Each structure stands twice: as C-alpha cells, then as structure tokens.
C-alpha cells in the first residue's frame, strides 16, 4: 500500500504527517513555514508526495464551531484543489475543529521543557498527525 499524507494548513505554518505503508499509524513530519504574502509551498509538498510515495492526501478543513464553512475554509479548499492538480493525487478533507487545541494539550503533556513544548511547529505537526490518524481510523471501519 502507498502512504497517506495529512496536512494542517495554517496561515503561518503547514503541519504535515504521513502514514506507514499499511495505512495504520501516522507520524509527524517537519513543519513547513509560510511567508507572509507568498503563495503556499505547493512545490515542496508535491516533492514530498513523490518522495514518500503518497497515494492520497487528507487536509484538515477549518469549519466554524457551528460547522459552517468560512472564508478560510474556501482558501483551504482552493489549496487542496491546486495540490491535487499538481500531484495527480486525490485529496480528501476532514473536519478539524478543535484539532489544534487537542494537539496543544498533547504536546504539553509530553513532559518537554517549556521552550520545547511551546514551539508552534510541534503543535502544527501534532495537529496534522491527529487529522491523519482520525482519517486512518475512520477508513479502517469503512
């Protein structure tokens, strides 16, 4: 089986995670930094897709707390469409409400020194891992 890539798409950073080849376990990857006013690093992610042998991408969909789509949701969908077009890999979306909150609590519970546990890239990578693991767990039941 090929791997699945999980993405937590943010305004400043993009958290990434990849599944094992069996699609059972997710693991965080290094977080990409976005530059203000610049396009998202689609080329870097496309390279990662190729290097990791990714056959599917799942992106966290930032819905409002009421479950409705927002302007940011539309931007994430646009990014996903461009990424699918560039890579030729199908993209799915997963409701990511409160994922960052859970990720932050998880990182804080690791017993790391304060400076390490408060690094935002750790939280973004953990959020991507949670998005991907949720997708994997739901896929197994389907």
PDB file of N, CA and C in Angstrom, residues 9 15 47 71 83 111 118 134-135:
ATOM      1  N   UNK A   9      -3.247  22.924   7.399  1.00  0.00           N
ATOM      2  CA  UNK A   9      -2.900  24.101   6.616  1.00  0.00           C
ATOM      3  C   UNK A   9      -3.191  25.360   7.420  1.00  0.00           C
ATOM      4  N   UNK A  15       1.457  22.067   9.042  1.00  0.00           N
ATOM      5  CA  UNK A  15       1.820  20.832   9.718  1.00  0.00           C
ATOM      6  C   UNK A  15       1.623  19.656   8.775  1.00  0.00           C
ATOM      7  N   UNK A  47       6.811  17.650  -3.938  1.00  0.00           N
ATOM      8  CA  UNK A  47       8.050  16.868  -3.871  1.00  0.00           C
ATOM      9  C   UNK A  47       7.960  15.822  -2.763  1.00  0.00           C
ATOM     10  N   UNK A  71     -14.477  31.902   5.059  1.00  0.00           N
ATOM     11  CA  UNK A  71     -13.536  32.333   4.018  1.00  0.00           C
ATOM     12  C   UNK A  71     -12.265  31.493   4.070  1.00  0.00           C
ATOM     13  N   UNK A  83      -3.220  21.503  -5.103  1.00  0.00           N
ATOM     14  CA  UNK A  83      -2.302  20.420  -4.752  1.00  0.00           C
ATOM     15  C   UNK A  83      -2.684  19.129  -5.479  1.00  0.00           C
ATOM     16  N   UNK A 111       5.950  16.241  28.684  1.00  0.00           N
ATOM     17  CA  UNK A 111       6.998  16.419  29.677  1.00  0.00           C
ATOM     18  C   UNK A 111       8.233  17.129  29.141  1.00  0.00           C
ATOM     19  N   UNK A 118       6.348  24.635  23.773  1.00  0.00           N
ATOM     20  CA  UNK A 118       5.614  25.787  23.274  1.00  0.00           C
ATOM     21  C   UNK A 118       5.980  26.159  21.842  1.00  0.00           C
ATOM     22  N   UNK A 134      -7.108  10.312  12.585  1.00  0.00           N
ATOM     23  CA  UNK A 134      -8.569  10.243  12.576  1.00  0.00           C
ATOM     24  C   UNK A 134      -9.062   9.695  11.242  1.00  0.00           C
ATOM     25  N   UNK A 135      -8.489  10.181  10.144  1.00  0.00           N
ATOM     26  CA  UNK A 135      -8.845   9.694   8.817  1.00  0.00           C
ATOM     27  C   UNK A 135      -8.538   8.203   8.689  1.00  0.00           C
TER      28      UNK A 135
END
